[in-house]
PDB file of C-alpha atoms and ligand atoms in Angstrom:
ATOM      1  CA  MET H   1     -32.790  -7.663 -81.130  1.00 87.00           C
ATOM      2  CA  TYR H   2     -29.397  -6.219 -82.049  1.00 91.00           C
ATOM      3  CA  CYS H   3     -26.192  -7.532 -80.555  1.00 91.00           C
ATOM      4  CA  PRO H   4     -24.859  -4.942 -78.061  1.00 90.00           C
ATOM      5  CA  LYS H   5     -21.264  -5.906 -78.998  1.00 91.00           C
ATOM      6  CA  CYS H   6     -21.188  -5.993 -82.802  1.00 95.00           C
ATOM      7  CA  GLY H   7     -24.613  -4.652 -83.748  1.00 92.00           C
ATOM      8  CA  ALA H   8     -25.611  -7.693 -85.793  1.00 93.00           C
ATOM      9  CA  GLN H   9     -29.317  -8.383 -85.955  1.00 92.00           C
ATOM     10  CA  ASN H  10     -30.392 -11.480 -84.070  1.00 92.00           C
ATOM     11  CA  ASP H  11     -33.600 -13.262 -83.420  1.00 89.00           C
ATOM     12  CA  ASP H  12     -35.195 -12.059 -80.178  1.00 87.00           C
ATOM     13  CA  ASN H  13     -34.966 -15.545 -78.718  1.00 85.00           C
ATOM     14  CA  SER H  14     -31.342 -16.124 -79.730  1.00 87.00           C
ATOM     15  CA  TYR H  15     -29.105 -17.151 -76.904  1.00 87.00           C
ATOM     16  CA  LYS H  16     -25.867 -16.172 -78.699  1.00 89.00           C
ATOM     17  CA  CYS H  17     -25.127 -13.592 -81.386  1.00 92.00           C
ATOM     18  CA  VAL H  18     -24.991 -15.213 -84.833  1.00 91.00           C
ATOM     19  CA  SER H  19     -22.053 -12.988 -85.801  1.00 92.00           C
ATOM     20  CA  CYS H  20     -19.765 -12.786 -82.754  1.00 94.00           C
ATOM     21  CA  SER H  21     -21.197 -15.410 -80.375  1.00 91.00           C
ATOM     22  CA  TYR H  22     -21.730 -12.770 -77.700  1.00 91.00           C
ATOM     23  CA  LEU H  23     -24.127 -14.035 -75.063  1.00 90.00           C
ATOM     24  CA  LEU H  24     -27.266 -12.020 -75.689  1.00 86.00           C
ATOM     25  CA  HIS H  25     -28.902 -13.345 -72.555  1.00 77.00           C
ATOM     26  CA  ALA H  26     -26.764 -13.948 -69.518  1.00 65.00           C
ATOM     27  CA  LYS H  27     -28.964 -16.931 -68.768  1.00 59.00           C
ATOM     28  CA  PRO H  28     -31.271 -18.791 -71.085  1.00 52.00           C
ATOM     29  CA  ALA H  29     -34.815 -17.608 -70.488  1.00 51.00           C
ATOM     30  CA  ARG H  30     -36.027 -19.612 -67.570  1.00 55.00           C
ATOM     31  CA  GLN H  31     -39.556 -20.885 -67.614  1.00 58.00           C
ATOM     32  CA  MET H  32     -41.799 -19.525 -64.946  1.00 59.00           C
ATOM     33  CA  PRO H  33     -42.456 -22.161 -62.307  1.00 60.00           C
ATOM     34  CA  ARG H  34     -45.944 -23.501 -62.769  1.00 58.00           C
ATOM     35  CA  PRO H  35     -48.373 -22.537 -60.044  1.00 53.00           C
ATOM     36  CA  ILE H  36     -49.278 -25.392 -57.761  1.00 48.00           C
ATOM     37  CA  GLN H  37     -52.426 -26.932 -59.154  1.00 48.00           C
ATOM     38  CA  SER H  38     -53.140 -29.371 -56.353  1.00 48.00           C
ATOM     39  CA  ASP H  39     -55.375 -26.839 -54.592  1.00 49.00           C
ATOM     40  CA  ASP H  40     -57.674 -26.529 -57.562  1.00 50.00           C
ATOM     41  CA  SER H  41     -57.837 -30.232 -58.290  1.00 48.00           C
ATOM     42  CA  LEU H  42     -58.700 -30.888 -54.653  1.00 50.00           C
ATOM     43  CA  GLY H  43     -61.246 -28.065 -54.735  1.00 47.00           C
ATOM     44  CA  GLY H  44     -63.099 -29.940 -57.460  1.00 53.00           C
ATOM     45  CA  LEU H  45     -63.644 -32.881 -55.140  1.00 69.00           C
ATOM     46  CA  ILE H  46     -63.939 -31.122 -51.799  1.00 78.00           C
ATOM     47  CA  PRO H  47     -65.143 -27.505 -52.075  1.00 77.00           C
ATOM     48  CA  TYR H  48     -63.477 -26.405 -48.842  1.00 76.00           C
ATOM     49  CA  LYS H  49     -63.367 -22.843 -50.200  1.00 87.00           C
ATOM     50  CA  ASN H  50     -67.157 -22.854 -50.283  1.00 91.00           C
ATOM     51  CA  PRO H  51     -68.144 -23.743 -46.700  1.00 91.00           C
ATOM     52  CA  TYR H  52     -71.883 -23.294 -47.366  1.00 93.00           C
ATOM     53  CA  SER H  53     -71.977 -25.951 -50.052  1.00 93.00           C
ATOM     54  CA  LEU H  54     -69.752 -28.305 -48.031  1.00 93.00           C
ATOM     55  CA  ILE H  55     -71.879 -28.043 -44.873  1.00 93.00           C
ATOM     56  CA  SER H  56     -75.044 -28.287 -46.969  1.00 93.00           C
ATOM     57  CA  TYR H  57     -73.755 -31.457 -48.612  1.00 94.00           C
ATOM     58  CA  TYR H  58     -72.985 -33.213 -45.332  1.00 93.00           C
ATOM     59  CA  LEU H  59     -76.208 -32.049 -43.666  1.00 92.00           C
ATOM     60  CA  ALA H  60     -78.127 -33.402 -46.654  1.00 91.00           C
ATOM     61  CA  VAL H  61     -76.380 -36.765 -46.289  1.00 91.00           C
ATOM     62  CA  PHE H  62     -77.223 -36.890 -42.569  1.00 89.00           C
ATOM     63  CA  SER H  63     -80.782 -35.752 -43.251  1.00 87.00           C
ATOM     64  CA  LEU H  64     -81.354 -39.216 -44.734  1.00 83.00           C
ATOM     65  CA  ILE H  65     -81.555 -40.400 -41.117  1.00 81.00           C
ATOM     66  CA  PRO H  66     -85.283 -40.481 -40.244  1.00 71.00           C
ATOM     67  CA  GLY H  67     -86.378 -38.119 -37.501  1.00 71.00           C
ATOM     68  CA  ILE H  68     -83.722 -35.441 -37.940  1.00 81.00           C
ATOM     69  CA  GLY H  69     -84.325 -35.122 -41.683  1.00 81.00           C
ATOM     70  CA  LEU H  70     -86.804 -32.277 -41.223  1.00 82.00           C
ATOM     71  CA  ILE H  71     -84.299 -30.076 -39.397  1.00 87.00           C
ATOM     72  CA  LEU H  72     -81.123 -31.091 -41.208  1.00 89.00           C
ATOM     73  CA  GLY H  73     -82.823 -31.283 -44.591  1.00 89.00           C
ATOM     74  CA  SER H  74     -84.191 -27.758 -44.422  1.00 89.00           C
ATOM     75  CA  ILE H  75     -80.867 -26.372 -43.144  1.00 92.00           C
ATOM     76  CA  ALA H  76     -79.100 -28.242 -45.972  1.00 93.00           C
ATOM     77  CA  PHE H  77     -81.594 -26.802 -48.449  1.00 93.00           C
ATOM     78  CA  PHE H  78     -80.985 -23.187 -47.397  1.00 93.00           C
ATOM     79  CA  LEU H  79     -77.232 -23.633 -47.081  1.00 95.00           C
ATOM     80  CA  GLY H  80     -77.222 -25.204 -50.548  1.00 94.00           C
ATOM     81  CA  MET H  81     -78.955 -22.096 -51.934  1.00 95.00           C
ATOM     82  CA  LYS H  82     -76.389 -19.940 -50.138  1.00 95.00           C
ATOM     83  CA  GLY H  83     -73.552 -22.122 -51.435  1.00 93.00           C
ATOM     84  CA  LEU H  84     -74.843 -21.835 -54.984  1.00 94.00           C
ATOM     85  CA  ARG H  85     -74.953 -18.036 -54.680  1.00 95.00           C
ATOM     86  CA  PHE H  86     -71.435 -18.108 -53.203  1.00 93.00           C
ATOM     87  CA  TYR H  87     -70.319 -20.209 -56.178  1.00 93.00           C
ATOM     88  CA  GLN H  88     -71.811 -17.705 -58.637  1.00 93.00           C
ATOM     89  CA  GLU H  89     -69.908 -14.876 -56.931  1.00 93.00           C
ATOM     90  CA  HIS H  90     -66.694 -16.891 -56.543  1.00 90.00           C
ATOM     91  CA  PRO H  91     -66.609 -19.541 -59.310  1.00 89.00           C
ATOM     92  CA  GLU H  92     -63.058 -20.513 -58.332  1.00 87.00           C
ATOM     93  CA  SER H  93     -64.318 -21.746 -54.949  1.00 85.00           C
ATOM     94  CA  GLY H  94     -66.202 -24.646 -56.546  1.00 88.00           C
ATOM     95  CA  GLY H  95     -68.943 -26.460 -54.724  1.00 89.00           C
ATOM     96  CA  LYS H  96     -71.633 -26.253 -57.396  1.00 91.00           C
ATOM     97  CA  ILE H  97     -72.353 -29.986 -57.363  1.00 92.00           C
ATOM     98  CA  HIS H  98     -72.220 -30.170 -53.555  1.00 93.00           C
ATOM     99  CA  SER H  99     -74.667 -27.258 -53.348  1.00 94.00           C
ATOM    100  CA  TRP H 100     -77.102 -28.969 -55.707  1.00 94.00           C
ATOM    101  CA  VAL H 101     -76.833 -32.214 -53.742  1.00 93.00           C
ATOM    102  CA  GLY H 102     -77.610 -30.214 -50.589  1.00 93.00           C
ATOM    103  CA  ILE H 103     -80.592 -28.476 -52.211  1.00 94.00           C
ATOM    104  CA  ILE H 104     -82.101 -31.553 -53.855  1.00 94.00           C
ATOM    105  CA  LEU H 105     -81.349 -34.135 -51.165  1.00 92.00           C
ATOM    106  CA  GLY H 106     -82.038 -31.683 -48.346  1.00 91.00           C
ATOM    107  CA  GLY H 107     -85.231 -30.590 -50.068  1.00 90.00           C
ATOM    108  CA  ILE H 108     -86.448 -34.153 -50.550  1.00 89.00           C
ATOM    109  CA  CYS H 109     -85.573 -35.208 -46.993  1.00 86.00           C
ATOM    110  CA  GLY H 110     -86.967 -32.025 -45.458  1.00 84.00           C
ATOM    111  CA  PHE H 111     -90.117 -32.153 -47.562  1.00 83.00           C
ATOM    112  CA  GLY H 112     -90.434 -35.905 -47.084  1.00 83.00           C
ATOM    113  CA  SER H 113     -90.141 -35.462 -43.316  1.00 80.00           C
ATOM    114  CA  ILE H 114     -92.912 -32.853 -43.317  1.00 82.00           C
ATOM    115  CA  ILE H 115     -95.177 -35.248 -45.213  1.00 86.00           C
ATOM    116  CA  LEU H 116     -94.216 -38.026 -42.809  1.00 82.00           C
ATOM    117  CA  VAL H 117     -94.990 -35.842 -39.767  1.00 84.00           C
ATOM    118  CA  ILE H 118     -98.354 -34.778 -41.244  1.00 90.00           C
ATOM    119  CA  PHE H 119     -99.092 -38.421 -42.094  1.00 90.00           C
ATOM    120  CA  ILE H 120     -98.301 -39.530 -38.519  1.00 90.00           C
ATOM    121  CA  ILE H 121    -100.488 -36.717 -37.067  1.00 92.00           C
ATOM    122  CA  ILE H 122    -103.413 -37.673 -39.321  1.00 94.00           C
ATOM    123  CA  MET H 123    -103.001 -41.360 -38.503  1.00 92.00           C
ATOM    124  CA  SER H 124    -102.768 -40.741 -34.756  1.00 92.00           C
ATOM    125  CA  GLN H 125    -106.021 -38.760 -34.776  1.00 86.00           C
ATOM    126  CA  GLN H 126    -108.061 -41.594 -36.239  1.00 73.00           C
TER     127      GLN H 126
HETATM  128 ZN1  LIG D   1     -22.495  -9.873 -82.052  1.00 94.52          ZN
END
């Protein structure tokens, strides 16, 4: 840039003119305040922006309890699928891992409960 006072050529980032010491920038270029990152770092641990994956995760954990695993596990499985789709549409929301936990754990508990129920029915008929 050229000094508006004396016309001397200066580096664009110069604070003062090299020739006449005229202040080229009233204030030194201030750095933009960094955006708050805490939201994103927290989102990595708790995907609260992706409610499907969060609910799926907790339902899958509770589906480990025998008896309610069939209901909770299958809900967790479908919510996990929904959460994974939500994550693909909104990658910034996070929740990929939680969704997979919901799908896998919910699937195992739901499927395991079905087998258990069938097993009990077969056993009771003998
Ligand atoms: Zn100057």
